[in-house]
Amino acid sequence: MFAIQYGLILSCVLSSITGLSGVLDTPGTAKRFFGTNYPTTAIFIWNFKMLFGSLLFVYALNVVVAVYAPLTTLAYVLACGNLIRVCFVMQYVVSAEKLALMGLVENGKMLKVIIVVQVTLAAVIASCAYVSSSDPEYVAYAGAITPTDRGSYSYFVYFFCAVGILGRIPQVLNPMKAAKRFMAEGRALPSDKGELLQMEFTFGFTAINYLQVWAFVLALTFFVPTMTPIAGFMTLTGGVLIAILVKTILGIDEIGFAMPPMLFFLTLISVMFGASVLTLLA
């Protein structure tokens, strides 16, 4: 293995610790962020879990790149992705008013820890990529990584990623306006400023994560030597998202979402999941 691969995998492993905690123990993680009076509404817990789940998808891409296409260009992009997420979190950390309204414990200590860790890991990824770029053996290895015929499956990926990117951009630009579109008739977003800001943070952060995932997967199709790793990633991602959407639909009244958007996403992801599985089996 080369330094670039070690850097990518190390970043994934260390970052995933927090991500797994947020998914497997959402209330406990929320308590570490907001203290014992953490929000317990169904829609907040759903958003909070989705936030950490989306981060795991982002981190998983590090492994895909490390194993199948450990190219310095892709490593630098992933490092920049870390910094983009840090910039999003920073806009809340630097505002005393936002920290107070969100009710974050110890003046947003957990967010500050995340910032330090992610900046450090971005530096690790970039440094390892730079070290590898001066290794003749790695240069020869990377030069041999060339994309082959992507086949018809690539069109499923292009379409799915395009829909994902176009759908997430409005959510990044105006999280609350986008969130309103998901609410069922007669169900409103929280009226309390603090709760609204908490939802803005989780919904907006999740949107940035998925925007990065779909944009990166789209770009990755032009670098990987085979579509197998993308099909594998989309199978894993699709399977998890289908399970989440089915559970969401079963409890949709408690969360307050409208049914049509959930059915649309379930259908779209199911088609992508099926195409990915068939590609792996071919």
mmCIF file of N, CA, C and O in Angstrom, residues 28-80:
data_model
loop_
_atom_site.group_PDB
_atom_site.id
_atom_site.type_symbol
_atom_site.label_atom_id
_atom_site.label_comp_id
_atom_site.label_asym_id
_atom_site.label_seq_id
_atom_site.Cartn_x
_atom_site.Cartn_y
_atom_site.Cartn_z
ATOM 1 N N GLY A 28 -27.994 9.360 22.618
ATOM 2 C CA GLY A 28 -26.757 9.568 23.376
ATOM 3 C C GLY A 28 -25.865 10.601 22.719
ATOM 4 O O GLY A 28 -25.247 11.425 23.402
ATOM 5 N N THR A 29 -25.782 10.559 21.389
ATOM 6 C CA THR A 29 -24.972 11.535 20.666
ATOM 7 C C THR A 29 -25.578 12.924 20.784
ATOM 8 O O THR A 29 -24.861 13.917 20.967
ATOM 9 N N ALA A 30 -26.909 13.000 20.677
ATOM 10 C CA ALA A 30 -27.585 14.297 20.824
ATOM 11 C C ALA A 30 -27.328 14.888 22.208
ATOM 12 O O ALA A 30 -27.160 16.101 22.358
ATOM 13 N N LYS A 31 -27.261 14.010 23.206
ATOM 14 C CA LYS A 31 -27.000 14.472 24.575
ATOM 15 C C LYS A 31 -25.599 15.070 24.690
ATOM 16 O O LYS A 31 -25.394 16.051 25.415
ATOM 17 N N ARG A 32 -24.634 14.484 23.963
ATOM 18 C CA ARG A 32 -23.274 15.016 24.010
ATOM 19 C C ARG A 32 -23.193 16.392 23.344
ATOM 20 O O ARG A 32 -22.342 17.206 23.688
ATOM 21 N N PHE A 33 -24.070 16.640 22.395
ATOM 22 C CA PHE A 33 -24.084 17.937 21.712
ATOM 23 C C PHE A 33 -24.914 18.969 22.468
ATOM 24 O O PHE A 33 -24.502 20.124 22.604
ATOM 25 N N PHE A 34 -26.087 18.544 22.949
ATOM 26 C CA PHE A 34 -27.047 19.492 23.504
ATOM 27 C C PHE A 34 -27.300 19.345 24.999
ATOM 28 O O PHE A 34 -28.108 20.079 25.566
ATOM 29 N N GLY A 35 -26.642 18.383 25.635
ATOM 30 C CA GLY A 35 -26.856 18.183 27.062
ATOM 31 C C GLY A 35 -28.094 17.350 27.331
ATOM 32 O O GLY A 35 -28.715 16.795 26.423
ATOM 33 N N THR A 36 -28.481 17.273 28.596
ATOM 34 C CA THR A 36 -29.612 16.419 28.979
ATOM 35 C C THR A 36 -30.943 16.916 28.434
ATOM 36 O O THR A 36 -31.909 16.155 28.334
ATOM 37 N N ASN A 37 -31.016 18.194 28.073
ATOM 38 C CA ASN A 37 -32.261 18.741 27.516
ATOM 39 C C ASN A 37 -32.236 18.742 25.991
ATOM 40 O O ASN A 37 -32.753 19.653 25.350
ATOM 41 N N TYR A 38 -31.636 17.712 25.418
ATOM 42 C CA TYR A 38 -31.564 17.634 23.960
ATOM 43 C C TYR A 38 -32.963 17.470 23.356
ATOM 44 O O TYR A 38 -33.860 16.916 23.998
ATOM 45 N N PRO A 39 -33.168 17.943 22.121
ATOM 46 C CA PRO A 39 -34.488 17.841 21.488
ATOM 47 C C PRO A 39 -34.900 16.381 21.305
ATOM 48 O O PRO A 39 -34.082 15.543 20.932
ATOM 49 N N THR A 40 -36.147 16.088 21.587
ATOM 50 C CA THR A 40 -36.617 14.703 21.492
ATOM 51 C C THR A 40 -37.740 14.528 20.475
ATOM 52 O O THR A 40 -38.303 13.447 20.377
ATOM 53 N N THR A 41 -38.052 15.585 19.715
ATOM 54 C CA THR A 41 -39.116 15.457 18.721
ATOM 55 C C THR A 41 -38.698 14.454 17.648
ATOM 56 O O THR A 41 -37.514 14.310 17.334
ATOM 57 N N ALA A 42 -39.700 13.782 17.071
ATOM 58 C CA ALA A 42 -39.415 12.744 16.074
ATOM 59 C C ALA A 42 -38.677 13.298 14.864
ATOM 60 O O ALA A 42 -37.760 12.662 14.342
ATOM 61 N N ILE A 43 -39.044 14.502 14.435
ATOM 62 C CA ILE A 43 -38.419 15.068 13.240
ATOM 63 C C ILE A 43 -36.962 15.451 13.503
ATOM 64 O O ILE A 43 -36.108 15.316 12.628
ATOM 65 N N PHE A 44 -36.659 15.905 14.726
ATOM 66 C CA PHE A 44 -35.266 16.236 15.037
ATOM 67 C C PHE A 44 -34.421 14.972 15.092
ATOM 68 O O PHE A 44 -33.311 14.927 14.532
ATOM 69 N N ILE A 45 -34.898 13.935 15.775
ATOM 70 C CA ILE A 45 -34.150 12.679 15.878
ATOM 71 C C ILE A 45 -33.912 12.101 14.487
ATOM 72 O O ILE A 45 -32.821 11.599 14.183
ATOM 73 N N TRP A 46 -34.925 12.193 13.622
ATOM 74 C CA TRP A 46 -34.793 11.689 12.247
ATOM 75 C C TRP A 46 -33.700 12.455 11.512
ATOM 76 O O TRP A 46 -32.829 11.863 10.877
ATOM 77 N N ASN A 47 -33.736 13.773 11.591
ATOM 78 C CA ASN A 47 -32.743 14.611 10.924
ATOM 79 C C ASN A 47 -31.338 14.371 11.481
ATOM 80 O O ASN A 47 -30.350 14.340 10.731
ATOM 81 N N PHE A 48 -31.257 14.222 12.799
ATOM 82 C CA PHE A 48 -29.956 14.024 13.448
ATOM 83 C C PHE A 48 -29.344 12.694 13.016
ATOM 84 O O PHE A 48 -28.142 12.607 12.737
ATOM 85 N N LYS A 49 -30.171 11.663 12.948
ATOM 86 C CA LYS A 49 -29.685 10.347 12.513
ATOM 87 C C LYS A 49 -29.262 10.394 11.045
ATOM 88 O O LYS A 49 -28.237 9.827 10.651
ATOM 89 N N MET A 50 -30.063 11.077 10.218
ATOM 90 C CA MET A 50 -29.739 11.195 8.797
ATOM 91 C C MET A 50 -28.431 11.961 8.589
ATOM 92 O O MET A 50 -27.663 11.670 7.674
ATOM 93 N N LEU A 51 -28.173 12.942 9.440
ATOM 94 C CA LEU A 51 -26.929 13.710 9.352
ATOM 95 C C LEU A 51 -25.718 12.803 9.499
ATOM 96 O O LEU A 51 -24.795 12.828 8.669
ATOM 97 N N PHE A 52 -25.715 11.978 10.535
ATOM 98 C CA PHE A 52 -24.563 11.117 10.770
ATOM 99 C C PHE A 52 -24.508 9.969 9.766
ATOM 100 O O PHE A 52 -23.422 9.512 9.404
ATOM 101 N N GLY A 53 -25.670 9.527 9.299
ATOM 102 C CA GLY A 53 -25.683 8.503 8.257
ATOM 103 C C GLY A 53 -25.065 9.021 6.968
ATOM 104 O O GLY A 53 -24.285 8.325 6.304
ATOM 105 N N SER A 54 -25.389 10.267 6.618
ATOM 106 C CA SER A 54 -24.832 10.861 5.391
ATOM 107 C C SER A 54 -23.324 11.040 5.519
ATOM 108 O O SER A 54 -22.586 10.902 4.533
ATOM 109 N N LEU A 55 -22.846 11.330 6.726
ATOM 110 C CA LEU A 55 -21.398 11.448 6.935
ATOM 111 C C LEU A 55 -20.696 10.109 6.712
ATOM 112 O O LEU A 55 -19.596 10.053 6.150
ATOM 113 N N LEU A 56 -21.335 9.023 7.119
ATOM 114 C CA LEU A 56 -20.747 7.701 6.902
ATOM 115 C C LEU A 56 -20.613 7.403 5.416
ATOM 116 O O LEU A 56 -19.632 6.781 4.984
ATOM 117 N N PHE A 57 -21.583 7.831 4.618
ATOM 118 C CA PHE A 57 -21.493 7.637 3.170
ATOM 119 C C PHE A 57 -20.313 8.423 2.602
ATOM 120 O O PHE A 57 -19.594 7.944 1.725
ATOM 121 N N VAL A 58 -20.127 9.646 3.111
ATOM 122 C CA VAL A 58 -18.994 10.465 2.674
ATOM 123 C C VAL A 58 -17.682 9.757 3.008
ATOM 124 O O VAL A 58 -16.779 9.649 2.161
ATOM 125 N N TYR A 59 -17.567 9.258 4.230
ATOM 126 C CA TYR A 59 -16.329 8.617 4.661
ATOM 127 C C TYR A 59 -16.071 7.324 3.889
ATOM 128 O O TYR A 59 -14.914 6.961 3.633
ATOM 129 N N ALA A 60 -17.126 6.621 3.531
ATOM 130 C CA ALA A 60 -16.970 5.365 2.795
ATOM 131 C C ALA A 60 -16.303 5.590 1.441
ATOM 132 O O ALA A 60 -15.603 4.704 0.926
ATOM 133 N N LEU A 61 -16.515 6.770 0.873
ATOM 134 C CA LEU A 61 -15.891 7.075 -0.415
ATOM 135 C C LEU A 61 -14.368 7.085 -0.311
ATOM 136 O O LEU A 61 -13.671 6.811 -1.291
ATOM 137 N N ASN A 62 -13.842 7.399 0.879
ATOM 138 C CA ASN A 62 -12.386 7.353 1.073
ATOM 139 C C ASN A 62 -11.848 5.949 0.798
ATOM 140 O O ASN A 62 -10.798 5.777 0.177
ATOM 141 N N VAL A 63 -12.589 4.947 1.274
ATOM 142 C CA VAL A 63 -12.160 3.561 1.087
ATOM 143 C C VAL A 63 -12.276 3.156 -0.374
ATOM 144 O O VAL A 63 -11.403 2.467 -0.918
ATOM 145 N N VAL A 64 -13.370 3.567 -1.022
ATOM 146 C CA VAL A 64 -13.548 3.259 -2.443
ATOM 147 C C VAL A 64 -12.371 3.790 -3.251
ATOM 148 O O VAL A 64 -11.800 3.092 -4.098
ATOM 149 N N VAL A 65 -11.984 5.029 -2.982
ATOM 150 C CA VAL A 65 -10.857 5.643 -3.690
ATOM 151 C C VAL A 65 -9.552 4.938 -3.336
ATOM 152 O O VAL A 65 -8.734 4.634 -4.220
ATOM 153 N N ALA A 66 -9.352 4.663 -2.051
ATOM 154 C CA ALA A 66 -8.105 4.030 -1.606
ATOM 155 C C ALA A 66 -7.890 2.670 -2.264
ATOM 156 O O ALA A 66 -6.766 2.311 -2.633
ATOM 157 N N VAL A 67 -8.953 1.927 -2.449
ATOM 158 C CA VAL A 67 -8.839 0.560 -2.970
ATOM 159 C C VAL A 67 -8.819 0.527 -4.500
ATOM 160 O O VAL A 67 -8.028 -0.206 -5.105
ATOM 161 N N TYR A 68 -9.683 1.321 -5.130
ATOM 162 C CA TYR A 68 -9.869 1.188 -6.573
ATOM 163 C C TYR A 68 -9.239 2.296 -7.420
ATOM 164 O O TYR A 68 -8.905 2.062 -8.579
ATOM 165 N N ALA A 69 -9.094 3.482 -6.869
ATOM 166 C CA ALA A 69 -8.543 4.583 -7.670
ATOM 167 C C ALA A 69 -7.802 5.575 -6.777
ATOM 168 O O ALA A 69 -8.210 6.731 -6.655
ATOM 169 N N PRO A 70 -6.696 5.138 -6.155
ATOM 170 C CA PRO A 70 -5.956 6.020 -5.243
ATOM 171 C C PRO A 70 -5.145 7.074 -6.004
ATOM 172 O O PRO A 70 -3.911 7.033 -6.051
ATOM 173 N N LEU A 71 -5.857 8.010 -6.589
ATOM 174 C CA LEU A 71 -5.227 9.065 -7.375
ATOM 175 C C LEU A 71 -5.142 10.334 -6.540
ATOM 176 O O LEU A 71 -6.043 10.647 -5.769
ATOM 177 N N THR A 72 -4.062 11.074 -6.711
ATOM 178 C CA THR A 72 -3.863 12.277 -5.904
ATOM 179 C C THR A 72 -4.968 13.302 -6.144
ATOM 180 O O THR A 72 -5.380 13.985 -5.209
ATOM 181 N N THR A 73 -5.449 13.398 -7.371
ATOM 182 C CA THR A 73 -6.529 14.353 -7.672
ATOM 183 C C THR A 73 -7.753 14.077 -6.817
ATOM 184 O O THR A 73 -8.340 14.987 -6.219
ATOM 185 N N LEU A 74 -8.141 12.809 -6.742
ATOM 186 C CA LEU A 74 -9.318 12.429 -5.959
ATOM 187 C C LEU A 74 -9.061 12.642 -4.462
ATOM 188 O O LEU A 74 -9.963 13.051 -3.726
ATOM 189 N N ALA A 75 -7.851 12.367 -4.012
ATOM 190 C CA ALA A 75 -7.521 12.561 -2.595
ATOM 191 C C ALA A 75 -7.620 14.033 -2.218
ATOM 192 O O ALA A 75 -8.159 14.384 -1.168
ATOM 193 N N TYR A 76 -7.110 14.896 -3.073
ATOM 194 C CA TYR A 76 -7.183 16.336 -2.799
ATOM 195 C C TYR A 76 -8.633 16.816 -2.775
ATOM 196 O O TYR A 76 -8.997 17.677 -1.968
ATOM 197 N N VAL A 77 -9.453 16.254 -3.646
ATOM 198 C CA VAL A 77 -10.877 16.619 -3.660
ATOM 199 C C VAL A 77 -11.547 16.204 -2.356
ATOM 200 O O VAL A 77 -12.342 16.956 -1.776
ATOM 201 N N LEU A 78 -11.236 15.004 -1.883
ATOM 202 C CA LEU A 78 -11.806 14.536 -0.617
ATOM 203 C C LEU A 78 -11.337 15.400 0.553
ATOM 204 O O LEU A 78 -12.113 15.688 1.472
ATOM 205 N N ALA A 79 -10.078 15.813 0.521
ATOM 206 C CA ALA A 79 -9.562 16.705 1.573
ATOM 207 C C ALA A 79 -10.298 18.043 1.542
ATOM 208 O O ALA A 79 -10.663 18.588 2.586
ATOM 209 N N CYS A 80 -10.533 18.549 0.344
ATOM 210 C CA CYS A 80 -11.293 19.806 0.211
ATOM 211 C C CYS A 80 -12.725 19.627 0.711
ATOM 212 O O CYS A 80 -13.310 20.548 1.284
#
